[in-house]
Structure formats: C-alpha cells, structure tokens
Amino acid sequence: ADSAQTRSLAVPTALLSGRTVSRRVVFSLPHIARLEHAGAFPRRRILGPARIGWSADEITAWMQSKLNARGSCPFGGAVPQLGAQDRFLSKREVSQLVVYSGRHIDTLERAGRFPRRIAIGAHRRVYLAREIAQWISSRPAASPGEEA
C-alpha cells in the first residue's frame, strides 16, 4: 500500500498529449482508452475541462516492459533502456523506411537478419525505431558503379 501511495504522489518529468502518446506506442486513442479501462495501460491525467495528458515516465516504463518481455535483439545486443525520445514503429512505417515489403521484412526477421518485433498487444507487433535506425546505418554503402 505504501508503494502505491508513493506512485500516486510521484511527479512526472513531463506530460504527453494524446497525439504524442498515440504516435509513440502506435495505438489509436480509442484503443488506448480501452487498455486503460482494462488496467493494461498507464492512466491519463485530467489537466483541465478539455485537456488530458499522460506521464512520460509511465509511458516509457510501459514501453520498456514490452521491450523487456521480447528480450534482446540481434542488432542491439542487450535489451536497450528506453528514453523519452524512443518510439515504436508499425510494420507499414518500417516498410516505408527500409523500402522492403512486409513479407520480405518477415523473411529477414525469421532469418535473424532484421530487428525482432515487440508484442504490445494480443495481435499487435511493433518495432523499436532506434533498432531500425541502427539496422539501416549498418547496411554497407554501395561502391561507385555497383548494382544491387
């Protein structure tokens, strides 16, 4: 009970808007509300009559718990510690960044040649943006005149 009291009194380092939370965790606001109601997502804070926000620390901790459940990544080594700048990416976003089809991304992931997805819901898998950026930067540059 004492730790629950301490948690409720903890002052967040920052508050995030609904749009920012939705972008970071790749869930729609209605789905976030359903998860909150089920106790599976950090609770929003009422900031005013028409304004809500979420604790950045609580959102980052929720994301970290999902990442910890996945474990390490072949490209990042140990499980990274997330910060306020980290966000999840949908497969569509990843496909646009790496110019591969979703099917090819699946093939590379199964072969251990692409960052592993993170389960954030019963039917939702995402990627950590930082790991995708590391994977992209690890790709060798083509030599002049070299074809793919």
Short mmCIF file of N, CA, C and O in Angstrom, two decimals:
data_model
loop_
_atom_site.label_atom_id
_atom_site.label_comp_id
_atom_site.label_asym_id
_atom_site.label_seq_id
_atom_site.Cartn_x
_atom_site.Cartn_y
_atom_site.Cartn_z
N ALA A 1 0.83 -1.19 0.00
CA ALA A 1 0.00 0.00 0.00
C ALA A 1 0.87 1.24 0.00
O ALA A 1 0.53 2.24 -0.62
N ASP A 2 1.99 1.20 0.72
CA ASP A 2 2.89 2.34 0.81
C ASP A 2 3.48 2.68 -0.56
O ASP A 2 3.58 3.85 -0.92
N SER A 3 3.85 1.65 -1.35
CA SER A 3 4.41 1.91 -2.68
C SER A 3 3.35 2.45 -3.63
O SER A 3 3.64 3.26 -4.50
N ALA A 4 2.09 2.05 -3.47
CA ALA A 4 1.01 2.58 -4.30
C ALA A 4 0.81 4.06 -4.00
O ALA A 4 0.59 4.86 -4.90
N GLN A 5 0.92 4.43 -2.71
CA GLN A 5 0.81 5.84 -2.34
C GLN A 5 1.96 6.63 -2.93
O GLN A 5 1.76 7.72 -3.46
N THR A 6 3.16 6.10 -2.87
CA THR A 6 4.34 6.77 -3.42
C THR A 6 4.19 6.95 -4.92
O THR A 6 4.50 8.01 -5.45
N ARG A 7 3.69 5.93 -5.63
CA ARG A 7 3.50 6.03 -7.08
C ARG A 7 2.51 7.13 -7.43
O ARG A 7 2.71 7.89 -8.36
N SER A 8 1.43 7.21 -6.67
CA SER A 8 0.41 8.21 -6.99
C SER A 8 0.89 9.62 -6.68
O SER A 8 0.40 10.58 -7.25
N LEU A 9 1.88 9.77 -5.80
CA LEU A 9 2.41 11.08 -5.46
C LEU A 9 3.60 11.46 -6.33
O LEU A 9 4.06 12.59 -6.28
N ALA A 10 4.11 10.53 -7.10
CA ALA A 10 5.28 10.80 -7.92
C ALA A 10 4.95 11.86 -8.96
O ALA A 10 3.91 11.84 -9.60
N VAL A 11 5.86 12.81 -9.11
CA VAL A 11 5.67 13.89 -10.07
C VAL A 11 6.32 13.48 -11.39
O VAL A 11 7.50 13.15 -11.42
N PRO A 12 5.55 13.46 -12.49
CA PRO A 12 6.14 13.07 -13.77
C PRO A 12 7.12 14.12 -14.26
O PRO A 12 6.98 15.31 -13.94
N THR A 13 8.12 13.69 -15.01
CA THR A 13 9.09 14.64 -15.56
C THR A 13 8.46 15.47 -16.67
O THR A 13 8.88 16.59 -16.91
N ALA A 14 7.46 14.93 -17.34
CA ALA A 14 6.77 15.65 -18.42
C ALA A 14 5.42 14.98 -18.63
O ALA A 14 5.22 13.82 -18.29
N LEU A 15 4.51 15.73 -19.23
CA LEU A 15 3.22 15.18 -19.62
C LEU A 15 3.16 15.15 -21.13
O LEU A 15 3.69 16.03 -21.81
N LEU A 16 2.52 14.11 -21.66
CA LEU A 16 2.41 13.93 -23.10
C LEU A 16 0.96 14.06 -23.53
O LEU A 16 0.06 13.56 -22.85
N SER A 17 0.75 14.68 -24.68
CA SER A 17 -0.60 14.79 -25.24
C SER A 17 -1.03 13.43 -25.78
O SER A 17 -0.20 12.53 -26.00
N GLY A 18 -2.32 13.30 -26.03
CA GLY A 18 -2.85 12.06 -26.60
C GLY A 18 -2.21 11.75 -27.94
O GLY A 18 -1.87 10.61 -28.24
N ARG A 19 -2.05 12.77 -28.78
CA ARG A 19 -1.44 12.57 -30.09
C ARG A 19 0.00 12.04 -29.97
O ARG A 19 0.40 11.14 -30.69
N THR A 20 0.74 12.60 -29.02
CA THR A 20 2.13 12.16 -28.81
C THR A 20 2.17 10.72 -28.31
O THR A 20 2.97 9.91 -28.78
N VAL A 21 1.30 10.40 -27.36
CA VAL A 21 1.26 9.02 -26.83
C VAL A 21 0.88 8.06 -27.95
O VAL A 21 1.53 7.01 -28.13
N SER A 22 -0.13 8.39 -28.72
CA SER A 22 -0.57 7.53 -29.81
C SER A 22 0.57 7.29 -30.80
O SER A 22 0.78 6.17 -31.27
N ARG A 23 1.31 8.33 -31.11
CA ARG A 23 2.44 8.21 -32.05
C ARG A 23 3.57 7.36 -31.47
O ARG A 23 4.17 6.56 -32.16
N ARG A 24 3.84 7.50 -30.18
CA ARG A 24 4.94 6.75 -29.55
C ARG A 24 4.64 5.26 -29.46
O ARG A 24 5.53 4.43 -29.62
N VAL A 25 3.38 4.90 -29.15
CA VAL A 25 3.06 3.50 -28.89
C VAL A 25 2.31 2.82 -30.03
O VAL A 25 2.03 1.63 -29.96
N VAL A 26 1.95 3.54 -31.09
CA VAL A 26 1.30 3.01 -32.28
C VAL A 26 -0.08 2.39 -31.96
O VAL A 26 -0.45 1.36 -32.49
N PHE A 27 -0.80 3.03 -31.06
CA PHE A 27 -2.18 2.66 -30.75
C PHE A 27 -3.04 3.89 -30.99
O PHE A 27 -2.61 5.02 -30.72
N SER A 28 -4.29 3.69 -31.41
CA SER A 28 -5.22 4.81 -31.55
C SER A 28 -5.68 5.23 -30.15
O SER A 28 -5.61 4.45 -29.19
N LEU A 29 -6.17 6.45 -30.03
CA LEU A 29 -6.67 6.92 -28.73
C LEU A 29 -7.85 6.09 -28.22
O LEU A 29 -7.89 5.79 -27.02
N PRO A 30 -8.80 5.69 -29.07
CA PRO A 30 -9.86 4.81 -28.54
C PRO A 30 -9.31 3.48 -28.01
O PRO A 30 -9.79 2.96 -26.98
N HIS A 31 -8.30 2.93 -28.66
CA HIS A 31 -7.72 1.66 -28.17
C HIS A 31 -6.98 1.90 -26.86
O HIS A 31 -7.05 1.08 -25.94
N ILE A 32 -6.27 3.02 -26.77
CA ILE A 32 -5.60 3.37 -25.51
C ILE A 32 -6.63 3.46 -24.39
O ILE A 32 -6.40 2.96 -23.28
N ALA A 33 -7.79 4.07 -24.66
CA ALA A 33 -8.84 4.17 -23.63
C ALA A 33 -9.32 2.79 -23.20
O ALA A 33 -9.55 2.55 -22.01
N ARG A 34 -9.47 1.87 -24.16
CA ARG A 34 -9.89 0.50 -23.81
C ARG A 34 -8.82 -0.18 -22.95
O ARG A 34 -9.15 -0.87 -21.97
N LEU A 35 -7.55 0.01 -23.29
CA LEU A 35 -6.47 -0.58 -22.49
C LEU A 35 -6.43 0.01 -21.09
O LEU A 35 -6.22 -0.70 -20.11
N GLU A 36 -6.63 1.32 -20.99
CA GLU A 36 -6.68 1.97 -19.67
C GLU A 36 -7.80 1.37 -18.82
O GLU A 36 -7.60 1.07 -17.65
N HIS A 37 -8.97 1.25 -19.42
CA HIS A 37 -10.13 0.70 -18.72
C HIS A 37 -9.85 -0.72 -18.21
O HIS A 37 -10.29 -1.10 -17.13
N ALA A 38 -9.09 -1.48 -19.00
CA ALA A 38 -8.74 -2.86 -18.61
C ALA A 38 -7.56 -2.91 -17.65
O ALA A 38 -7.17 -3.98 -17.19
N GLY A 39 -6.96 -1.76 -17.35
CA GLY A 39 -5.81 -1.72 -16.45
C GLY A 39 -4.51 -2.15 -17.11
O GLY A 39 -3.55 -2.50 -16.42
N ALA A 40 -4.47 -2.13 -18.45
CA ALA A 40 -3.29 -2.61 -19.18
C ALA A 40 -2.46 -1.48 -19.77
O ALA A 40 -1.57 -1.73 -20.58
N PHE A 41 -2.74 -0.25 -19.38
CA PHE A 41 -2.01 0.91 -19.92
C PHE A 41 -2.03 2.00 -18.85
O PHE A 41 -2.99 2.09 -18.07
N PRO A 42 -0.98 2.83 -18.80
CA PRO A 42 -0.97 3.90 -17.79
C PRO A 42 -2.21 4.80 -17.90
O PRO A 42 -2.71 5.05 -19.00
N ARG A 43 -2.69 5.28 -16.77
CA ARG A 43 -3.89 6.11 -16.71
C ARG A 43 -3.57 7.55 -17.14
O ARG A 43 -2.53 8.08 -16.81
N ARG A 44 -4.51 8.14 -17.85
CA ARG A 44 -4.39 9.54 -18.23
C ARG A 44 -4.60 10.42 -17.01
O ARG A 44 -5.16 9.99 -16.01
N ARG A 45 -4.16 11.66 -17.13
CA ARG A 45 -4.37 12.65 -16.08
C ARG A 45 -5.26 13.76 -16.64
O ARG A 45 -5.06 14.18 -17.77
N ILE A 46 -6.21 14.18 -15.85
CA ILE A 46 -7.10 15.26 -16.25
C ILE A 46 -6.37 16.58 -15.97
O ILE A 46 -6.04 16.88 -14.83
N LEU A 47 -6.11 17.35 -17.01
CA LEU A 47 -5.38 18.60 -16.86
C LEU A 47 -6.31 19.81 -16.83
O LEU A 47 -5.94 20.87 -16.35
N GLY A 48 -7.49 19.65 -17.37
CA GLY A 48 -8.46 20.73 -17.41
C GLY A 48 -9.75 20.21 -17.99
O GLY A 48 -9.88 19.02 -18.28
N PRO A 49 -10.74 21.09 -18.21
CA PRO A 49 -12.03 20.64 -18.70
C PRO A 49 -11.96 19.92 -20.05
O PRO A 49 -12.76 19.04 -20.32
N ALA A 50 -11.03 20.29 -20.89
CA ALA A 50 -10.94 19.68 -22.22
C ALA A 50 -9.51 19.25 -22.54
O ALA A 50 -9.11 19.22 -23.70
N ARG A 51 -8.74 18.90 -21.51
CA ARG A 51 -7.34 18.56 -21.75
C ARG A 51 -6.92 17.38 -20.89
O ARG A 51 -7.19 17.37 -19.68
N ILE A 52 -6.29 16.40 -21.50
CA ILE A 52 -5.75 15.25 -20.78
C ILE A 52 -4.29 15.08 -21.15
O ILE A 52 -3.81 15.62 -22.15
N GLY A 53 -3.57 14.34 -20.33
CA GLY A 53 -2.17 14.05 -20.62
C GLY A 53 -1.76 12.78 -19.92
O GLY A 53 -2.47 12.27 -19.03
N TRP A 54 -0.64 12.24 -20.34
CA TRP A 54 -0.08 11.03 -19.73
C TRP A 54 1.31 11.35 -19.22
O TRP A 54 2.03 12.15 -19.83
N SER A 55 1.71 10.69 -18.17
CA SER A 55 3.07 10.84 -17.65
C SER A 55 4.05 10.23 -18.63
O SER A 55 3.93 9.05 -19.00
N ALA A 56 5.03 11.01 -19.06
CA ALA A 56 6.05 10.49 -19.97
C ALA A 56 6.79 9.32 -19.34
O ALA A 56 7.11 8.34 -20.02
N ASP A 57 7.05 9.41 -18.05
CA ASP A 57 7.76 8.33 -17.34
C ASP A 57 6.95 7.03 -17.36
O ASP A 57 7.50 5.95 -17.57
N GLU A 58 5.65 7.14 -17.15
CA GLU A 58 4.80 5.94 -17.12
C GLU A 58 4.68 5.33 -18.52
O GLU A 58 4.67 4.10 -18.66
N ILE A 59 4.60 6.16 -19.55
CA ILE A 59 4.54 5.64 -20.92
C ILE A 59 5.85 4.94 -21.27
O ILE A 59 5.86 3.83 -21.82
N THR A 60 6.97 5.56 -20.91
CA THR A 60 8.27 4.95 -21.18
C THR A 60 8.42 3.64 -20.42
O THR A 60 8.91 2.65 -20.97
N ALA A 61 7.95 3.60 -19.17
CA ALA A 61 8.03 2.36 -18.38
C ALA A 61 7.16 1.27 -19.01
O ALA A 61 7.56 0.09 -19.05
N TRP A 62 5.97 1.62 -19.51
CA TRP A 62 5.11 0.64 -20.18
C TRP A 62 5.81 0.09 -21.42
O TRP A 62 5.82 -1.12 -21.65
N MET A 63 6.39 0.99 -22.21
CA MET A 63 7.12 0.56 -23.41
C MET A 63 8.30 -0.35 -23.03
O MET A 63 8.54 -1.36 -23.67
N GLN A 64 9.02 0.02 -21.97
CA GLN A 64 10.17 -0.76 -21.51
C GLN A 64 9.73 -2.16 -21.10
O GLN A 64 10.41 -3.14 -21.40
N SER A 65 8.57 -2.28 -20.44
CA SER A 65 8.09 -3.60 -20.02
C SER A 65 7.82 -4.48 -21.24
O SER A 65 8.10 -5.69 -21.21
N LYS A 66 7.30 -3.91 -22.30
CA LYS A 66 7.04 -4.68 -23.53
C LYS A 66 8.35 -5.09 -24.17
O LYS A 66 8.50 -6.22 -24.66
N LEU A 67 9.31 -4.18 -24.19
CA LEU A 67 10.62 -4.48 -24.76
C LEU A 67 11.35 -5.55 -23.94
O LEU A 67 11.95 -6.47 -24.49
N ASN A 68 11.26 -5.46 -22.62
CA ASN A 68 11.89 -6.46 -21.75
C ASN A 68 11.30 -7.84 -21.98
O ASN A 68 12.01 -8.84 -21.94
N ALA A 69 9.99 -7.91 -22.23
CA ALA A 69 9.34 -9.19 -22.48
C ALA A 69 9.85 -9.82 -23.78
O ALA A 69 9.91 -11.04 -23.89
N ARG A 70 10.19 -8.99 -24.75
CA ARG A 70 10.73 -9.52 -26.01
C ARG A 70 12.14 -10.05 -25.83
O ARG A 70 12.54 -11.05 -26.41
N GLY A 71 12.94 -9.36 -25.05
CA GLY A 71 14.33 -9.75 -24.86
C GLY A 71 15.26 -9.00 -25.80
O GLY A 71 14.88 -8.00 -26.40
N SER A 72 16.46 -9.50 -25.93
CA SER A 72 17.48 -8.80 -26.72
C SER A 72 17.20 -8.90 -28.22
O SER A 72 16.41 -9.71 -28.66
N CYS A 73 17.88 -8.06 -28.95
CA CYS A 73 17.74 -8.00 -30.40
C CYS A 73 19.08 -8.36 -31.02
O CYS A 73 20.13 -7.97 -30.50
N PRO A 74 19.10 -9.09 -32.14
CA PRO A 74 20.38 -9.47 -32.74
C PRO A 74 21.23 -8.27 -33.17
O PRO A 74 22.43 -8.38 -33.28
N PHE A 75 20.62 -7.10 -33.37
CA PHE A 75 21.38 -5.95 -33.83
C PHE A 75 21.74 -4.98 -32.72
O PHE A 75 22.61 -4.15 -32.89
N GLY A 76 21.06 -5.08 -31.58
CA GLY A 76 21.32 -4.16 -30.50
C GLY A 76 21.97 -4.81 -29.30
O GLY A 76 22.33 -4.14 -28.35
N GLY A 77 22.14 -6.12 -29.31
CA GLY A 77 22.70 -6.82 -28.16
C GLY A 77 21.68 -6.89 -27.04
O GLY A 77 20.56 -7.35 -27.24
N ALA A 78 22.06 -6.40 -25.86
CA ALA A 78 21.18 -6.45 -24.70
C ALA A 78 19.95 -5.58 -24.92
O ALA A 78 19.91 -4.74 -25.80
N VAL A 79 18.96 -5.80 -24.09
CA VAL A 79 17.72 -5.00 -24.17
C VAL A 79 18.08 -3.54 -23.87
O VAL A 79 18.63 -3.24 -22.82
N PRO A 80 17.77 -2.62 -24.78
CA PRO A 80 18.11 -1.22 -24.53
C PRO A 80 17.22 -0.59 -23.46
O PRO A 80 16.09 -1.03 -23.27
N GLN A 81 17.75 0.39 -22.78
CA GLN A 81 16.96 1.17 -21.83
C GLN A 81 16.34 2.33 -22.60
O GLN A 81 17.05 3.09 -23.26
N LEU A 82 15.03 2.44 -22.56
CA LEU A 82 14.34 3.44 -23.33
C LEU A 82 14.38 4.81 -22.66
O LEU A 82 14.43 4.91 -21.44
N GLY A 83 14.33 5.83 -23.49
CA GLY A 83 14.26 7.21 -23.03
C GLY A 83 13.03 7.88 -23.62
O GLY A 83 12.27 7.27 -24.37
N ALA A 84 12.86 9.14 -23.30
CA ALA A 84 11.70 9.89 -23.75
C ALA A 84 11.64 10.04 -25.26
O ALA A 84 10.57 10.24 -25.82
N GLN A 85 12.75 9.93 -25.95
CA GLN A 85 12.77 10.10 -27.41
C GLN A 85 12.42 8.81 -28.15
O GLN A 85 12.15 8.87 -29.35
N ASP A 86 12.42 7.69 -27.49
CA ASP A 86 12.15 6.42 -28.16
C ASP A 86 10.68 6.27 -28.51
O ASP A 86 9.81 6.76 -27.80
N ARG A 87 10.44 5.57 -29.62
CA ARG A 87 9.06 5.29 -30.02
C ARG A 87 9.02 3.97 -30.76
O ARG A 87 10.03 3.47 -31.23
N PHE A 88 7.82 3.42 -30.85
CA PHE A 88 7.59 2.21 -31.61
C PHE A 88 7.18 2.59 -33.02
O PHE A 88 6.64 3.68 -33.25
N LEU A 89 7.40 1.67 -33.96
CA LEU A 89 7.02 1.86 -35.35
C LEU A 89 6.15 0.69 -35.80
O LEU A 89 6.43 -0.46 -35.45
N SER A 90 5.15 0.98 -36.60
CA SER A 90 4.34 -0.08 -37.19
C SER A 90 5.11 -0.71 -38.34
O SER A 90 6.09 -0.14 -38.83
N LYS A 91 4.66 -1.87 -38.79
CA LYS A 91 5.32 -2.51 -39.93
C LYS A 91 5.23 -1.62 -41.17
O LYS A 91 6.17 -1.54 -41.95
N ARG A 92 4.11 -0.94 -41.35
CA ARG A 92 3.95 -0.03 -42.50
C ARG A 92 5.01 1.07 -42.47
O ARG A 92 5.63 1.39 -43.49
N GLU A 93 5.23 1.66 -41.29
CA GLU A 93 6.25 2.71 -41.16
C GLU A 93 7.64 2.15 -41.45
O GLU A 93 8.44 2.78 -42.14
N VAL A 94 7.92 0.95 -40.94
CA VAL A 94 9.22 0.32 -41.18
C VAL A 94 9.40 0.02 -42.66
O VAL A 94 10.46 0.28 -43.24
N SER A 95 8.37 -0.50 -43.29
CA SER A 95 8.43 -0.81 -44.71
C SER A 95 8.76 0.44 -45.54
O SER A 95 9.53 0.38 -46.49
N GLN A 96 8.19 1.58 -45.16
CA GLN A 96 8.49 2.83 -45.86
C GLN A 96 9.92 3.28 -45.62
O GLN A 96 10.56 3.83 -46.51
N LEU A 97 10.44 3.03 -44.42
CA LEU A 97 11.81 3.45 -44.09
C LEU A 97 12.86 2.60 -44.80
O LEU A 97 13.88 3.12 -45.24
N VAL A 98 12.63 1.29 -44.86
CA VAL A 98 13.66 0.39 -45.40
C VAL A 98 13.39 -0.04 -46.83
O VAL A 98 14.18 -0.78 -47.40
N VAL A 99 12.31 0.44 -47.42
CA VAL A 99 11.88 0.12 -48.79
C VAL A 99 11.88 -1.38 -49.10
O VAL A 99 12.28 -1.80 -50.17
N TYR A 100 11.40 -2.16 -48.14
CA TYR A 100 11.16 -3.60 -48.31
C TYR A 100 9.67 -3.85 -48.10
O TYR A 100 9.03 -3.14 -47.33
N SER A 101 9.16 -4.88 -48.73
CA SER A 101 7.78 -5.26 -48.48
C SER A 101 7.67 -5.89 -47.09
O SER A 101 8.67 -6.36 -46.52
N GLY A 102 6.46 -5.89 -46.55
CA GLY A 102 6.24 -6.52 -45.25
C GLY A 102 6.64 -7.98 -45.25
O GLY A 102 7.20 -8.49 -44.28
N ARG A 103 6.37 -8.67 -46.35
CA ARG A 103 6.73 -10.09 -46.45
C ARG A 103 8.24 -10.29 -46.40
O ARG A 103 8.74 -11.21 -45.75
N HIS A 104 8.99 -9.41 -47.09
CA HIS A 104 10.45 -9.53 -47.09
C HIS A 104 11.01 -9.21 -45.70
O HIS A 104 11.95 -9.86 -45.25
N ILE A 105 10.41 -8.24 -45.03
CA ILE A 105 10.82 -7.93 -43.66
C ILE A 105 10.62 -9.15 -42.77
O ILE A 105 11.50 -9.51 -41.98
N ASP A 106 9.48 -9.84 -42.91
CA ASP A 106 9.23 -11.07 -42.14
C ASP A 106 10.30 -12.12 -42.41
O ASP A 106 10.78 -12.78 -41.49
N THR A 107 10.65 -12.28 -43.69
CA THR A 107 11.68 -13.26 -44.07
C THR A 107 13.01 -12.93 -43.42
O THR A 107 13.68 -13.81 -42.85
N LEU A 108 13.41 -11.68 -43.48
CA LEU A 108 14.68 -11.25 -42.87
C LEU A 108 14.64 -11.43 -41.35
O LEU A 108 15.62 -11.87 -40.74
N GLU A 109 13.51 -11.11 -40.75
CA GLU A 109 13.39 -11.25 -39.29
C GLU A 109 13.50 -12.71 -38.87
O GLU A 109 14.22 -13.03 -37.91
N ARG A 110 12.82 -13.60 -39.58
CA ARG A 110 12.91 -15.03 -39.26
C ARG A 110 14.32 -15.56 -39.41
O ARG A 110 14.74 -16.44 -38.66
N ALA A 111 15.08 -15.01 -40.37
CA ALA A 111 16.46 -15.45 -40.60
C ALA A 111 17.44 -14.80 -39.62
O ALA A 111 18.63 -15.08 -39.66
N GLY A 112 16.94 -13.91 -38.75
CA GLY A 112 17.82 -13.24 -37.78
C GLY A 112 18.62 -12.11 -38.40
O GLY A 112 19.64 -11.71 -37.85
N ARG A 113 18.14 -11.58 -39.52
CA ARG A 113 18.88 -10.53 -40.22
C ARG A 113 18.17 -9.19 -40.18
O ARG A 113 18.47 -8.29 -40.95
N PHE A 114 17.20 -9.07 -39.26
CA PHE A 114 16.43 -7.84 -39.12
C PHE A 114 15.97 -7.76 -37.66
O PHE A 114 15.76 -8.80 -37.02
N PRO A 115 15.82 -6.56 -37.10
CA PRO A 115 15.37 -6.45 -35.71
C PRO A 115 14.05 -7.19 -35.46
O PRO A 115 13.16 -7.21 -36.31
N ARG A 116 13.96 -7.79 -34.28
CA ARG A 116 12.76 -8.53 -33.91
C ARG A 116 11.64 -7.62 -33.46
O ARG A 116 11.88 -6.59 -32.83
N ARG A 117 10.42 -8.01 -33.77
CA ARG A 117 9.25 -7.25 -33.35
C ARG A 117 9.02 -7.38 -31.85
O ARG A 117 9.51 -8.29 -31.21
N ILE A 118 8.22 -6.45 -31.35
CA ILE A 118 7.87 -6.39 -29.93
C ILE A 118 6.36 -6.54 -29.83
O ILE A 118 5.61 -5.82 -30.49
N ALA A 119 5.91 -7.49 -29.01
CA ALA A 119 4.47 -7.69 -28.81
C ALA A 119 3.97 -6.64 -27.82
O ALA A 119 4.44 -6.58 -26.69
N ILE A 120 3.01 -5.82 -28.27
CA ILE A 120 2.44 -4.81 -27.36
C ILE A 120 0.96 -5.08 -27.10
O ILE A 120 0.33 -4.34 -26.34
N GLY A 121 0.43 -6.10 -27.71
CA GLY A 121 -0.96 -6.49 -27.51
C GLY A 121 -1.14 -7.90 -28.02
O GLY A 121 -0.21 -8.50 -28.56
N ALA A 122 -2.33 -8.42 -27.86
CA ALA A 122 -2.60 -9.79 -28.28
C ALA A 122 -2.35 -10.00 -29.77
O ALA A 122 -1.90 -11.06 -30.18
N HIS A 123 -2.63 -8.99 -30.58
CA HIS A 123 -2.48 -9.12 -32.02
C HIS A 123 -1.66 -7.99 -32.62
O HIS A 123 -1.79 -7.71 -33.82
N ARG A 124 -0.86 -7.32 -31.82
CA ARG A 124 -0.12 -6.15 -32.32
C ARG A 124 1.36 -6.31 -32.05
O ARG A 124 1.77 -6.56 -30.92
N ARG A 125 2.14 -6.20 -33.11
CA ARG A 125 3.60 -6.28 -33.02
C ARG A 125 4.17 -5.00 -33.64
O ARG A 125 3.67 -4.53 -34.67
N VAL A 126 5.21 -4.47 -33.01
CA VAL A 126 5.83 -3.23 -33.48
C VAL A 126 7.34 -3.37 -33.45
O VAL A 126 7.88 -4.37 -32.94
N TYR A 127 8.01 -2.38 -33.97
CA TYR A 127 9.47 -2.33 -33.95
C TYR A 127 9.91 -1.12 -33.15
O TYR A 127 9.20 -0.12 -33.09
N LEU A 128 11.09 -1.19 -32.58
CA LEU A 128 11.67 -0.04 -31.88
C LEU A 128 12.40 0.81 -32.91
O LEU A 128 13.28 0.31 -33.64
N ALA A 129 12.05 2.07 -33.01
CA ALA A 129 12.61 2.97 -34.02
C ALA A 129 14.14 2.99 -33.94
O ALA A 129 14.82 2.99 -34.98
N ARG A 130 14.69 3.00 -32.76
CA ARG A 130 16.15 3.04 -32.59
C ARG A 130 16.81 1.82 -33.23
O ARG A 130 17.85 1.93 -33.87
N GLU A 131 16.22 0.64 -33.06
CA GLU A 131 16.81 -0.57 -33.66
C GLU A 131 16.72 -0.54 -35.18
O GLU A 131 17.64 -1.00 -35.86
N ILE A 132 15.64 0.01 -35.72
CA ILE A 132 15.52 0.12 -37.17
C ILE A 132 16.58 1.09 -37.69
O ILE A 132 17.24 0.82 -38.71
N ALA A 133 16.78 2.20 -36.99
CA ALA A 133 17.82 3.17 -37.40
C ALA A 133 19.20 2.53 -37.35
O ALA A 133 20.02 2.74 -38.26
N GLN A 134 19.48 1.72 -36.33
CA GLN A 134 20.77 1.02 -36.24
C GLN A 134 20.93 0.04 -37.39
O GLN A 134 22.01 -0.07 -37.98
N TRP A 135 19.85 -0.67 -37.72
CA TRP A 135 19.91 -1.63 -38.82
C TRP A 135 20.19 -0.89 -40.14
O TRP A 135 21.03 -1.33 -40.92
N ILE A 136 19.50 0.21 -40.38
CA ILE A 136 19.71 0.98 -41.61
C ILE A 136 21.16 1.46 -41.70
O ILE A 136 21.80 1.33 -42.74
N SER A 137 21.70 1.99 -40.60
CA SER A 137 23.07 2.50 -40.63
C SER A 137 24.10 1.38 -40.75
O SER A 137 25.24 1.63 -41.16
N SER A 138 23.71 0.14 -40.44
CA SER A 138 24.65 -0.98 -40.56
C SER A 138 24.74 -1.53 -41.98
O SER A 138 25.60 -2.35 -42.28
N ARG A 139 23.86 -1.09 -42.86
CA ARG A 139 23.88 -1.54 -44.26
C ARG A 139 25.09 -0.94 -44.95
O ARG A 139 25.35 0.26 -44.83
N PRO A 140 25.85 -1.76 -45.69
CA PRO A 140 27.03 -1.22 -46.37
C PRO A 140 26.63 -0.27 -47.51
O PRO A 140 25.62 -0.46 -48.17
N ALA A 141 27.46 0.75 -47.68
CA ALA A 141 27.24 1.68 -48.79
C ALA A 141 27.72 1.05 -50.08
O ALA A 141 28.70 0.30 -50.10
N ALA A 142 27.03 1.31 -51.18
CA ALA A 142 27.42 0.78 -52.47
C ALA A 142 28.65 1.51 -52.98
O ALA A 142 28.82 2.70 -52.76
N SER A 143 29.51 0.78 -53.68
CA SER A 143 30.68 1.39 -54.33
C SER A 143 30.21 2.08 -55.60
O SER A 143 29.18 1.72 -56.17
N PRO A 144 30.96 3.07 -56.09
CA PRO A 144 30.55 3.74 -57.34
C PRO A 144 30.40 2.70 -58.47
O PRO A 144 31.25 1.84 -58.66
N GLY A 145 29.28 2.78 -59.15
CA GLY A 145 29.01 1.86 -60.27
C GLY A 145 28.49 0.49 -59.86
O GLY A 145 28.18 -0.33 -60.71
N GLU A 146 28.40 0.23 -58.55
CA GLU A 146 27.94 -1.09 -58.07
C GLU A 146 26.42 -1.17 -58.17
O GLU A 146 25.70 -0.26 -57.79
N GLU A 147 25.91 -2.27 -58.67
CA GLU A 147 24.47 -2.52 -58.78
C GLU A 147 24.03 -3.37 -57.59
O GLU A 147 24.81 -4.11 -57.02
N ALA A 148 22.75 -3.30 -57.27
CA ALA A 148 22.21 -4.11 -56.16
C ALA A 148 22.07 -5.54 -56.57
O ALA A 148 21.92 -5.91 -57.68
#
